[in-house]
Coordinates of C-alpha atoms and ligand atoms in Angstrom, one line a residue:
I1 CA -14.0 23.5 -0.4
P2 CA -12.3 20.1 -0.8
P3 CA -14.5 17.6 -2.6
H4 CA -14.8 15.4 0.4
L5 CA -16.2 18.1 2.4
R6 CA -18.7 19.2 -0.2
N7 CA -22.3 17.9 0.2
R8 CA -21.4 17.0 3.7
E9 CA -24.9 16.2 4.6
A10 CA -25.4 13.8 1.8
S11 CA -22.3 11.9 2.4
K12 CA -23.0 11.8 6.1
Q13 CA -26.3 10.1 5.4
G14 CA -24.5 7.8 3.1
F15 CA -22.2 6.9 5.9
D16 CA -24.9 6.4 8.4
S17 CA -27.0 4.2 6.3
G18 CA -24.1 2.1 5.3
G19 CA -22.6 2.3 8.7
W20 CA -21.0 0.0 11.2
S21 CA -23.8 -2.0 12.7
S22 CA -22.9 -5.4 13.8
R23 CA -26.2 -6.7 12.6
R24 CA -25.2 -5.9 9.0
D25 CA -21.9 -7.6 9.6
K26 CA -23.6 -10.8 10.7
D27 CA -26.1 -10.8 7.9
A28 CA -23.5 -10.2 5.3
Y29 CA -21.1 -12.8 6.5
S30 CA -23.8 -15.5 6.9
S31 CA -24.8 -15.0 3.3
F32 CA -21.2 -15.0 2.1
G33 CA -20.6 -17.7 -0.4
A34 CA -24.3 -18.6 -0.6
R35 CA -24.8 -16.5 -3.7
S36 CA -24.5 -17.3 -7.3
D37 CA -20.8 -17.1 -7.2
R38 CA -21.1 -20.8 -6.6
D39 CA -21.8 -21.2 -10.2
S40 CA -18.9 -19.3 -11.4
K41 CA -16.7 -21.1 -8.9
S42 CA -17.6 -24.4 -10.3
S43 CA -16.7 -23.3 -13.8
F44 CA -13.6 -21.6 -12.6
F45 CA -12.3 -24.6 -10.9
D46 CA -13.3 -26.9 -13.7
R47 CA -9.9 -27.8 -14.9
G48 CA -8.9 -28.3 -18.5
T49 CA -12.2 -27.3 -20.1
G50 CA -12.4 -26.6 -23.8
S51 CA -10.0 -27.1 -26.5
R52 CA -7.7 -24.3 -25.6
G53 CA -6.1 -26.2 -22.7
G54 CA -2.5 -25.5 -22.3
R55 CA -2.4 -22.2 -24.2
Y56 CA -2.3 -20.4 -21.0
E57 CA 1.1 -21.8 -20.2
E58 CA 2.3 -21.2 -23.7
R59 CA 1.3 -17.6 -23.3
G60 CA 3.0 -17.4 -20.0
R61 CA 6.2 -17.8 -21.8
G62 CA 5.3 -14.7 -23.7
G63 CA 5.7 -13.4 -27.1
D64 CA 2.7 -15.1 -28.6
Y65 CA 0.0 -12.5 -28.4
D66 CA -0.9 -12.9 -32.0
R67 CA -1.5 -16.5 -31.6
S68 CA -4.2 -15.9 -29.1
G69 CA -6.3 -14.3 -31.7
F70 CA -6.1 -10.7 -30.4
G71 CA -5.5 -9.5 -33.9
R72 CA -9.2 -9.5 -34.3
F73 CA -9.4 -6.3 -32.3
D74 CA -7.7 -4.5 -35.1
R75 CA -10.5 -4.7 -37.5
G76 CA -12.9 -2.2 -36.1
G77 CA -11.7 0.9 -34.2
G78 CA -12.7 1.9 -30.8
N79 CA -15.6 0.1 -29.3
S80 CA -16.3 -2.1 -32.1
R81 CA -14.2 -4.8 -30.5
W82 CA -17.3 -6.4 -29.2
C83 CA -18.7 -6.8 -32.7
D84 CA -16.5 -9.7 -33.3
K85 CA -16.9 -11.1 -29.9
S86 CA -16.0 -14.7 -29.5
D87 CA -15.0 -16.6 -26.4
E88 CA -11.4 -15.9 -27.2
D89 CA -11.7 -12.2 -27.3
D90 CA -13.6 -12.0 -24.2
W91 CA -11.2 -10.9 -21.4
S92 CA -13.8 -11.6 -18.8
K93 CA -13.6 -15.4 -19.4
P94 CA -11.0 -17.3 -17.5
L95 CA -8.2 -19.0 -19.5
P96 CA -7.6 -22.7 -18.7
P97 CA -5.9 -23.3 -15.4
S98 CA -2.3 -24.3 -15.0
E99 CA -1.5 -26.5 -12.1
R100 CA 2.2 -25.4 -12.0
L101 CA 1.3 -21.7 -11.9
E102 CA -1.4 -22.2 -9.4
Q103 CA 1.1 -23.9 -7.2
E104 CA 3.6 -21.2 -7.6
L105 CA 1.2 -18.3 -7.0
F106 CA -1.0 -19.6 -4.2
S107 CA 0.9 -22.1 -2.2
G108 CA 2.4 -19.5 0.1
S109 CA 0.8 -19.2 3.6
N110 CA -1.7 -16.5 4.4
T111 CA -0.9 -14.1 7.2
G112 CA -4.1 -14.9 8.9
I113 CA -5.7 -11.5 9.6
N114 CA -7.4 -11.4 13.0
F115 CA -10.7 -10.1 11.8
E116 CA -12.1 -9.8 15.2
K117 CA -9.9 -6.8 15.7
Y118 CA -10.3 -5.7 12.2
D119 CA -14.0 -5.4 12.2
D120 CA -13.9 -2.7 14.9
I121 CA -11.8 -0.4 12.8
P122 CA -13.6 2.8 12.2
V123 CA -13.7 4.0 8.6
E124 CA -15.1 7.1 7.2
A125 CA -15.8 8.1 3.7
T126 CA -16.4 11.7 2.7
G127 CA -17.3 13.1 -0.6
S128 CA -20.3 13.5 -2.7
N129 CA -22.4 10.5 -3.6
C130 CA -20.2 7.9 -2.0
P131 CA -21.2 4.4 -3.0
P132 CA -22.2 2.2 0.0
H133 CA -19.6 -0.2 1.3
I134 CA -19.7 -3.9 0.9
E135 CA -19.5 -6.6 3.6
S136 CA -18.4 -9.5 1.6
F137 CA -16.5 -9.9 -1.7
S138 CA -19.6 -11.4 -3.3
D139 CA -21.6 -8.2 -2.6
V140 CA -20.1 -6.7 -5.7
D141 CA -19.8 -8.3 -9.1
M142 CA -16.1 -8.6 -9.9
G143 CA -16.5 -11.4 -12.4
E144 CA -15.5 -15.0 -12.6
I145 CA -11.7 -14.6 -12.8
I146 CA -11.5 -12.3 -9.7
M147 CA -13.8 -14.4 -7.7
G148 CA -11.9 -17.5 -8.5
N149 CA -8.6 -15.9 -7.5
I150 CA -10.0 -14.6 -4.3
E151 CA -10.9 -18.1 -3.5
L152 CA -7.5 -19.3 -4.3
T153 CA -5.8 -16.7 -2.2
R154 CA -8.0 -17.8 0.7
Y155 CA -9.2 -14.3 1.5
T156 CA -12.5 -15.1 3.1
R157 CA -13.7 -11.6 3.6
P158 CA -12.6 -8.1 2.9
T159 CA -10.6 -5.9 5.3
P160 CA -12.2 -2.5 6.2
V161 CA -10.3 -0.6 3.6
Q162 CA -11.3 -3.2 1.0
K163 CA -14.9 -3.0 2.1
H164 CA -15.0 0.7 1.3
A165 CA -12.5 1.1 -1.5
I166 CA -13.7 -1.7 -3.7
P167 CA -17.2 -0.3 -4.4
I168 CA -15.7 3.3 -4.7
I169 CA -13.2 2.2 -7.3
K170 CA -15.8 -0.1 -9.1
E171 CA -17.9 3.0 -9.6
K172 CA -14.9 4.7 -11.1
R173 CA -14.7 7.4 -8.5
D174 CA -11.3 8.9 -7.7
L175 CA -10.1 8.0 -4.3
M176 CA -7.8 9.4 -1.6
A177 CA -7.4 6.7 1.1
C178 CA -5.5 7.1 4.3
A179 CA -4.8 3.7 5.9
Q180 CA -2.0 2.2 7.8
T181 CA 0.4 -0.4 6.4
G182 CA -0.9 -3.9 6.6
S183 CA -4.6 -3.0 6.2
G184 CA -4.9 -4.7 2.8
K185 CA -4.6 -1.7 0.5
T186 CA -3.0 -3.7 -2.3
A187 CA -6.0 -5.9 -2.9
A188 CA -8.3 -2.9 -2.3
F189 CA -7.1 -1.4 -5.5
L190 CA -6.0 -4.4 -7.5
L191 CA -9.3 -6.3 -7.3
P192 CA -11.6 -3.6 -8.7
I193 CA -9.1 -2.4 -11.3
L194 CA -8.4 -5.8 -12.7
S195 CA -12.1 -6.8 -12.6
Q196 CA -12.8 -3.7 -14.8
I197 CA -10.0 -4.5 -17.1
Y198 CA -11.4 -8.0 -17.5
A199 CA -14.9 -6.7 -18.1
D200 CA -13.9 -4.0 -20.6
G201 CA -11.1 -5.7 -22.5
P202 CA -7.9 -4.0 -23.6
G203 CA -9.6 -1.4 -25.9
D204 CA -7.3 1.1 -27.5
A205 CA -4.2 0.1 -25.7
L206 CA -4.0 -3.2 -27.6
R207 CA -4.5 -1.5 -30.9
A208 CA -1.8 1.0 -30.1
M209 CA 0.6 -1.8 -29.2
K210 CA -0.1 -3.5 -32.5
E211 CA 0.2 -0.4 -34.5
N212 CA 3.7 0.5 -33.2
G213 CA 4.7 -3.2 -33.3
R214 CA 4.4 -2.8 -37.1
Y215 CA 7.1 -0.2 -37.1
G216 CA 9.3 -2.4 -35.1
R217 CA 9.1 -0.4 -31.9
R218 CA 7.9 -2.5 -29.2
K219 CA 6.5 0.1 -26.9
Q220 CA 4.0 -1.1 -24.3
Y221 CA 0.9 0.8 -23.4
P222 CA -0.2 -0.4 -19.9
I223 CA -3.9 0.0 -19.1
S224 CA -3.1 0.4 -15.4
L225 CA 0.0 2.0 -13.7
V226 CA 0.8 1.5 -10.0
L227 CA 3.6 3.8 -8.6
A228 CA 5.3 2.7 -5.4
P229 CA 8.2 4.1 -3.5
T230 CA 10.6 1.2 -3.1
R231 CA 11.7 -1.8 -5.1
E232 CA 10.6 -4.2 -2.4
L233 CA 7.1 -2.7 -2.2
A234 CA 6.8 -2.7 -6.0
V235 CA 7.7 -6.4 -6.1
Q236 CA 5.1 -7.1 -3.4
I237 CA 2.4 -5.4 -5.4
Y238 CA 3.5 -7.2 -8.5
E239 CA 3.3 -10.6 -6.8
E240 CA -0.2 -9.8 -5.6
A241 CA -1.1 -8.6 -9.1
R242 CA 0.1 -11.9 -10.5
K243 CA -2.3 -13.8 -8.2
F244 CA -5.3 -11.8 -9.2
A245 CA -4.3 -11.9 -12.9
Y246 CA -4.1 -15.7 -12.9
R247 CA -6.2 -17.2 -15.7
S248 CA -6.7 -13.7 -17.2
R249 CA -5.2 -12.2 -20.3
V250 CA -3.7 -9.4 -18.2
R251 CA 0.1 -9.6 -18.0
P252 CA 1.5 -7.6 -15.0
C253 CA 5.1 -6.3 -15.1
V254 CA 7.3 -4.6 -12.6
V255 CA 10.2 -2.2 -13.1
Y256 CA 12.4 -0.6 -10.4
G257 CA 15.8 0.9 -10.1
G258 CA 19.0 -0.9 -9.1
A259 CA 18.3 -3.9 -11.3
D260 CA 19.3 -4.8 -14.8
I261 CA 17.2 -2.6 -17.1
G262 CA 17.8 -4.8 -20.1
Q263 CA 16.1 -7.7 -18.5
Q264 CA 13.2 -5.5 -17.4
I265 CA 12.8 -4.2 -21.0
R266 CA 12.8 -7.7 -22.4
D267 CA 10.1 -8.7 -19.9
L268 CA 8.0 -5.6 -20.8
E269 CA 8.3 -6.5 -24.5
R270 CA 6.5 -9.8 -23.8
G271 CA 3.4 -7.6 -23.0
C272 CA 2.4 -5.4 -20.2
H273 CA -1.1 -4.5 -19.2
L274 CA -0.6 -3.6 -15.6
L275 CA 2.7 -2.0 -14.7
V276 CA 4.0 -1.6 -11.2
A277 CA 6.9 0.8 -11.1
T278 CA 9.1 3.0 -8.9
P279 CA 9.0 6.6 -10.3
G280 CA 12.7 6.9 -11.3
R281 CA 12.9 3.7 -13.3
L282 CA 9.6 4.4 -15.0
V283 CA 10.8 7.8 -16.2
D284 CA 13.8 6.1 -17.6
M285 CA 11.6 3.5 -19.4
M286 CA 9.4 6.3 -20.8
E287 CA 12.5 8.2 -22.1
R288 CA 13.7 5.1 -23.8
G289 CA 10.4 4.8 -25.5
K290 CA 9.6 1.5 -23.9
I291 CA 6.4 2.6 -22.1
G292 CA 3.6 4.9 -23.3
L293 CA 1.0 6.0 -20.9
D294 CA -1.4 7.2 -23.5
F295 CA -4.0 4.6 -22.7
C296 CA -3.5 4.3 -19.0
K297 CA -7.0 4.2 -17.6
Y298 CA -6.1 3.4 -14.0
L299 CA -3.5 5.2 -12.0
V300 CA -2.5 4.3 -8.5
L301 CA -0.1 6.1 -6.2
D302 CA 0.7 3.7 -3.3
E303 CA 2.4 5.0 -0.2
A304 CA 2.2 8.5 -1.7
D305 CA 3.6 10.2 1.4
R306 CA 6.7 8.0 1.4
M307 CA 7.2 8.7 -2.3
L308 CA 7.3 12.4 -1.6
D309 CA 9.5 11.9 1.4
M310 CA 11.9 10.1 -0.9
G311 CA 12.0 13.1 -3.2
F312 CA 10.0 11.5 -6.1
E313 CA 7.7 14.4 -6.6
P314 CA 9.4 15.7 -9.8
Q315 CA 9.3 12.3 -11.3
I316 CA 5.7 11.7 -10.3
R317 CA 4.6 15.0 -11.8
R318 CA 6.6 14.2 -15.0
I319 CA 4.8 10.9 -15.3
V320 CA 1.4 12.1 -14.5
E321 CA 1.3 15.6 -15.8
Q322 CA 4.0 16.1 -18.3
D323 CA 3.7 13.2 -20.6
T324 CA 0.9 11.4 -22.5
M325 CA -1.1 10.2 -19.5
P326 CA -4.8 10.9 -20.0
P327 CA -5.8 13.9 -17.8
K328 CA -7.6 13.6 -14.5
G329 CA -11.3 13.1 -15.0
V330 CA -10.5 10.9 -18.0
R331 CA -8.2 8.5 -16.3
H332 CA -9.3 7.0 -12.9
T333 CA -6.9 7.9 -10.1
M334 CA -6.4 6.4 -6.7
M335 CA -4.0 7.6 -4.0
F336 CA -3.0 5.7 -0.9
S337 CA -1.1 7.2 2.0
A338 CA -0.5 6.5 5.6
T339 CA -0.6 10.2 6.5
F340 CA -2.1 13.2 4.9
P341 CA 0.3 16.2 5.2
K342 CA 0.0 19.3 3.1
E343 CA 2.2 18.0 0.3
I344 CA -0.2 15.0 -0.2
Q345 CA -3.2 17.3 -0.1
M346 CA -1.6 19.3 -2.9
L347 CA -1.0 16.2 -5.0
A348 CA -4.5 15.0 -4.3
R349 CA -5.8 18.4 -5.5
D350 CA -3.8 18.2 -8.7
F351 CA -4.3 14.5 -9.6
L352 CA -7.8 13.6 -8.4
D353 CA -11.1 14.5 -9.8
E354 CA -14.1 14.9 -7.4
Y355 CA -12.6 12.4 -5.1
I356 CA -13.8 10.5 -2.2
F357 CA -11.7 10.7 1.0
L358 CA -11.4 7.5 3.0
A359 CA -9.9 7.5 6.4
V360 CA -9.3 4.1 8.0
G361 CA -8.4 3.8 11.6
R362 CA -5.8 1.6 13.2
V363 CA -6.2 -2.0 14.1
G364 CA -7.4 -1.7 17.6
S365 CA -5.4 1.1 18.9
T366 CA -1.7 1.7 19.5
S367 CA -2.3 1.4 23.2
E368 CA -4.0 -2.0 22.8
N369 CA -1.6 -3.6 20.4
I370 CA 1.8 -2.1 20.9
T371 CA 3.6 -1.6 24.1
Q372 CA 5.8 1.4 23.7
K373 CA 8.9 1.7 25.9
V374 CA 11.3 4.7 25.9
V375 CA 14.6 4.2 27.7
W376 CA 17.4 6.6 28.2
V377 CA 20.6 5.1 26.7
E378 CA 23.7 7.1 26.0
E379 CA 25.4 6.5 22.6
P380 CA 28.3 4.4 23.9
D381 CA 25.9 2.1 25.8
K382 CA 23.5 1.4 23.0
R383 CA 25.2 -1.8 21.8
S384 CA 25.3 -3.5 25.1
F385 CA 21.8 -2.5 25.8
L386 CA 20.7 -3.9 22.5
L387 CA 22.3 -7.2 23.3
D388 CA 20.3 -7.4 26.6
L389 CA 17.1 -6.8 24.7
L390 CA 17.9 -9.4 22.1
N391 CA 18.8 -11.9 24.8
A392 CA 15.5 -11.3 26.4
T393 CA 13.6 -11.9 23.2
G394 CA 12.3 -15.4 22.3
K395 CA 14.5 -17.2 19.8
D396 CA 12.0 -17.5 17.0
S397 CA 10.4 -14.1 17.2
L398 CA 11.5 -11.5 14.7
T399 CA 13.2 -8.3 15.8
L400 CA 13.5 -5.2 13.6
V401 CA 16.2 -2.7 14.6
F402 CA 16.1 0.8 13.1
V403 CA 19.2 2.9 12.7
E404 CA 19.5 6.3 11.2
T405 CA 22.2 5.8 8.5
K406 CA 23.4 3.2 6.0
K407 CA 26.8 3.3 7.7
G408 CA 25.2 2.7 11.0
A409 CA 23.3 -0.3 9.6
D410 CA 26.4 -1.9 8.3
A411 CA 28.4 -1.3 11.5
L412 CA 25.6 -2.7 13.7
E413 CA 25.1 -5.7 11.5
D414 CA 28.9 -6.5 11.7
F415 CA 28.8 -6.1 15.5
L416 CA 25.9 -8.4 16.0
Y417 CA 27.3 -10.9 13.6
H418 CA 30.6 -11.0 15.6
E419 CA 28.6 -11.4 18.8
G420 CA 27.1 -14.5 17.3
Y421 CA 23.6 -13.3 16.4
A422 CA 21.9 -14.4 13.2
C423 CA 21.1 -11.1 11.6
T424 CA 21.0 -9.3 8.3
S425 CA 20.5 -5.7 7.2
I426 CA 18.7 -3.7 4.6
H427 CA 19.4 -0.2 3.4
G428 CA 19.5 1.9 0.3
D429 CA 23.1 1.1 -0.7
R430 CA 22.5 -2.7 -0.8
S431 CA 22.2 -4.2 -4.2
Q432 CA 18.8 -5.3 -5.2
R433 CA 19.8 -9.0 -4.8
D434 CA 21.2 -8.4 -1.4
R435 CA 18.0 -6.7 -0.2
E436 CA 15.8 -9.4 -1.5
E437 CA 18.0 -12.0 0.1
A438 CA 18.1 -10.2 3.4
L439 CA 14.4 -9.8 3.5
H440 CA 13.9 -13.5 2.7
Q441 CA 16.4 -14.5 5.4
F442 CA 14.5 -12.4 7.9
R443 CA 11.0 -13.4 6.9
S444 CA 11.9 -17.1 6.9
G445 CA 13.4 -16.7 10.4
K446 CA 16.9 -17.7 9.3
S447 CA 18.0 -14.3 10.4
P448 CA 15.5 -13.2 13.0
I449 CA 17.2 -9.9 13.5
L450 CA 16.9 -7.3 10.7
V451 CA 18.9 -4.0 11.0
A452 CA 17.2 -1.5 8.7
T453 CA 17.2 2.2 7.8
A454 CA 13.7 3.7 7.6
V455 CA 13.7 4.2 3.9
A456 CA 14.6 0.6 3.1
A457 CA 11.9 -0.8 5.4
R458 CA 9.0 1.4 4.2
G459 CA 5.9 -0.3 3.1
L460 CA 7.3 -3.8 3.4
D461 CA 4.9 -6.5 4.5
I462 CA 7.0 -7.8 7.3
S463 CA 4.5 -9.4 9.5
N464 CA 5.0 -11.2 12.8
V465 CA 7.6 -8.7 14.0
K466 CA 7.5 -9.1 17.7
H467 CA 9.8 -6.3 18.6
V468 CA 10.7 -3.0 17.0
I469 CA 13.8 -1.4 18.4
N470 CA 14.6 2.2 17.7
F471 CA 18.4 2.0 18.1
D472 CA 18.3 5.5 16.8
L473 CA 15.1 7.4 17.1
P474 CA 14.0 9.3 14.1
S475 CA 13.8 13.1 14.2
D476 CA 10.1 13.2 13.4
I477 CA 7.2 11.7 15.1
E478 CA 5.5 10.6 11.9
E479 CA 8.4 8.3 11.1
Y480 CA 8.2 7.0 14.7
V481 CA 4.6 6.1 14.2
H482 CA 5.4 4.3 10.9
R483 CA 8.2 2.3 12.5
I484 CA 6.3 1.1 15.6
G485 CA 3.5 0.2 13.2
R486 CA 5.7 -2.7 12.0
T487 CA 4.8 -4.5 15.2
G488 CA 1.4 -5.3 16.6
R489 CA 0.2 -5.7 13.1
V490 CA -2.8 -7.7 11.9
G491 CA -4.2 -8.0 15.4
N492 CA -1.0 -9.3 17.1
L493 CA 0.6 -7.8 20.1
G494 CA 3.9 -6.0 19.7
L495 CA 6.6 -4.3 21.6
A496 CA 8.5 -1.2 20.6
T497 CA 11.6 0.0 22.5
S498 CA 13.3 3.3 21.7
F499 CA 16.7 4.4 22.8
F500 CA 16.6 8.1 23.8
N501 CA 19.4 10.5 24.6
E502 CA 20.4 14.1 24.1
R503 CA 20.4 13.7 20.4
N504 CA 16.7 13.2 20.4
I505 CA 15.6 16.3 22.2
N506 CA 13.7 17.6 19.2
I507 CA 11.2 14.8 19.4
T508 CA 10.6 15.1 23.2
K509 CA 7.3 16.9 23.1
D510 CA 5.7 14.9 20.3
L511 CA 6.8 11.6 21.7
L512 CA 5.4 12.5 25.1
D513 CA 2.1 13.5 23.6
L514 CA 2.0 10.3 21.7
L515 CA 2.8 8.1 24.7
V516 CA 0.1 9.8 26.8
E517 CA -2.4 9.5 24.1
A518 CA -1.7 5.8 23.7
K519 CA -1.9 5.4 27.5
Q520 CA 1.7 4.2 27.7
E521 CA 4.0 4.4 30.7
V522 CA 5.8 7.7 30.4
P523 CA 9.2 8.0 32.0
S524 CA 9.4 10.8 34.4
W525 CA 12.6 12.2 32.8
L526 CA 10.8 12.5 29.6
E527 CA 8.1 14.5 31.2
N528 CA 10.6 16.7 32.9
M529 CA 12.4 17.3 29.7
A530 CA 9.3 18.3 27.9
Y531 CA 8.4 20.6 30.8
E532 CA 11.8 22.3 30.8
Q533 CA 11.7 22.7 27.1
H534 CA 8.4 24.3 27.2
H535 CA 9.5 26.8 29.8
K536 CA 12.7 27.6 28.1
G537 CA 10.4 29.4 25.7
G538 CA 9.5 28.7 22.1
G539 CA 7.1 26.0 23.2
S540 CA 4.0 28.0 22.6
R541 CA 5.1 29.9 19.5
G542 CA 2.5 28.5 17.2
R543 CA 2.2 25.0 16.0
S544 CA 4.8 23.6 13.8
K545 CA 4.1 21.6 10.6
R546 CA 5.2 18.6 12.5
C547 CA 2.7 19.2 15.2
K548 CA 0.0 19.5 12.6
S549 CA 0.8 16.2 11.1
L550 CA 0.9 14.7 14.6
E551 CA -2.6 15.9 15.2
L552 CA -3.5 14.1 12.0
I553 CA -1.7 10.9 13.0
K554 CA -3.5 10.8 16.3
R555 CA -6.7 11.4 14.6
H556 CA -6.1 8.6 12.1
F557 CA -4.3 6.1 14.2
L558 CA -4.9 6.7 17.8
L559 CA -8.2 8.4 18.4
P560 CA -10.1 8.0 15.3
F561 CA -13.6 9.3 15.3
I562 CA -13.8 10.5 18.8
G563 CA -15.6 13.7 18.3
G564 CA -14.4 17.0 19.7
G565 CA -10.9 16.9 21.1
Y566 CA -9.0 18.2 18.2
G567 CA -9.5 21.4 16.4
G568 CA -9.9 21.5 12.7
F569 CA -7.1 20.4 10.5
Y570 CA -9.0 21.8 7.7
N571 CA -10.1 25.3 7.1
S572 CA -13.2 25.8 5.2
D573 CA -11.1 27.4 2.5
G574 CA -9.6 24.1 1.6
Y575 CA -6.3 22.5 1.4
G576 CA -3.7 22.6 4.0
G577 CA -4.5 26.1 5.1
N578 CA -3.6 27.1 8.6
Y579 CA -4.1 25.1 11.7
N580 CA -7.2 26.5 13.1
S581 CA -8.5 25.1 16.4
Q582 CA -11.7 27.0 16.1
G583 CA -12.6 25.8 12.6
V584 CA -14.5 23.0 11.2
D585 CA -13.0 19.8 12.3
W586 CA -11.7 16.9 10.2
W587 CA -15.0 15.2 10.0
G588 CA -16.9 18.3 9.4
N589 CA -18.5 18.5 12.9
Ligands
ADP1 P1 -1.0 -2.7 2.9 O1 -0.7 -2.4 1.5 O2 -2.1 -1.9 3.4 O3 0.3 -2.5 3.8 P2 -1.2 -5.4 2.1 O4 -2.0 -5.2 0.9 O5 0.3 -5.6 1.9 O6 -1.4 -4.2 3.1 O7 -1.8 -6.6 3.0 C1 -1.2 -7.0 4.2 C2 -1.3 -8.6 4.3 O8 -2.7 -8.9 4.5 C3 -0.8 -9.3 3.1 O9 -0.1 -10.4 3.5 C4 -2.1 -9.7 2.4 O10 -1.9 -10.9 1.6 C5 -3.1 -9.9 3.5 N1 -4.5 -9.7 3.1 C6 -5.0 -8.6 2.4 N2 -6.3 -8.7 2.3 C7 -6.7 -9.8 3.0 C8 -8.0 -10.4 3.2 N3 -9.1 -9.9 2.7 N4 -8.0 -11.5 3.9 C9 -6.9 -12.1 4.4 N5 -5.6 -11.6 4.2 C10 -5.5 -10.4 3.5
MG2 MG1 0.8 -1.6 0.6

């Protein structure tokens, strides 16, 4: 029995009592900020206190660990670090502020989440002894540094995934969380992990680093590792980590493929307590002896489904299971994924210990937020059809165009460019610099049209996309759901248009189901095609794997928590078994 279905009764009660009543919401929000965090706030924002002023910046330049008095940890082993506790050794105390850094980290605009929509998202936690969720950041003690940085980021209250994940992680429970992109997963894991690192101090990791420093090998032993599928996503997580590590002694680093490894190594050598990495590059770093995971207490797999789709499973297993990483149960592991197919369930079984399963529904519903249109367009007509769509789109709204191949992306970008459209593209063959530049051009609105392959766009926080165009439809419905999720995010309305022709026959049935489910207009030709396919035979020959994950997507994104309806994804015998419409359903009803 999967851990999150064990003690079902207990966890159900937990959920009910910590449930979704609007009264609780109101109470919690009205008390937000009225607590004692005022006190810590005043000291946090008290600039230039103490005689250590300025050292923060010094340290920012790196290489001066010893100067900050950390050497003292060396004297005792293990836990005795607190024996010699002075203000300087205490990682929970904020370092002096730096106006320059503050400006750099926090001056960017906030996306402005529409919490009115967010608050309605259903969330369910299953698993034994699940800690109750919080309603405001001040409901849980994350320490002075974190609270100060939350204030600086101007996050006024937690998103649903944060409300649930933060206390779960704070209590050191392993977590498997299914939530859509844009729901605030990054802070959901960074805040509790960093707050614990601040509270506990560096422990053995620091000693190990100093030990091996004596032998001239500058291997780093990060306390926390975050694995992410793409360079862009890794950089985003890193940027977020820098914000929440402001005024702390934690130094975040990021490593990813396609960029100069020498530069990344030099950066690591300046100290690395929290590492964000793509799996391939991390394996490389480990093999070069630059990173040791021996003291990695917190492991996060972000966008786990995408990492597997990209073929990273061997590298992930190498990192987690075949090296020096502490075993599950010793380390604390969190997995995040948009979907929960069989491969992810297997990974969860292997990596997580007595985990809590968190399912977070969609912002509103697809039907509410995203208008989905499917149009029949023959291959040769696609370009002119696209121009019509682009001309009908407002000048300053962002349009994301998905194509299937890298070559297709280049060709379409060239075409649009010659037609006089400000556009850019992003795909796996682009150099790192080109990709970052393209993304910047798009986000800033300089190039309001971005042509992308699915892999390159995964996990990116591209907000305010008004229109997603599937110039080429993907071959599976999961990918379709991911793509259209780029629009209608954070409570905004969005439009998704897909070009359909003979090449996309394989997605007919799933697409039709999805449109019906989301109460979208269904073209009659699509219905006819699905009907014909069904009657050509094969339609009722058992459910495919894809159908199974479609059930799951609907469950998570479209019809969360509406009882009945769907049969059990789970068998009582555990992971990923057969699809069994008679069995226990997802929520154990
Ligand atoms: P995900 O990883 O789920 O795709 P992100 O962590 O990238 O989502 O967050 C999406 C956006 O929402 C980011 O721009 C982030 O800064 C913002 N955000 C996250 N949490 C909050 C919050 N509590 N209040 C306001 N904005 C938030
Ligand atoms: Mg994310």
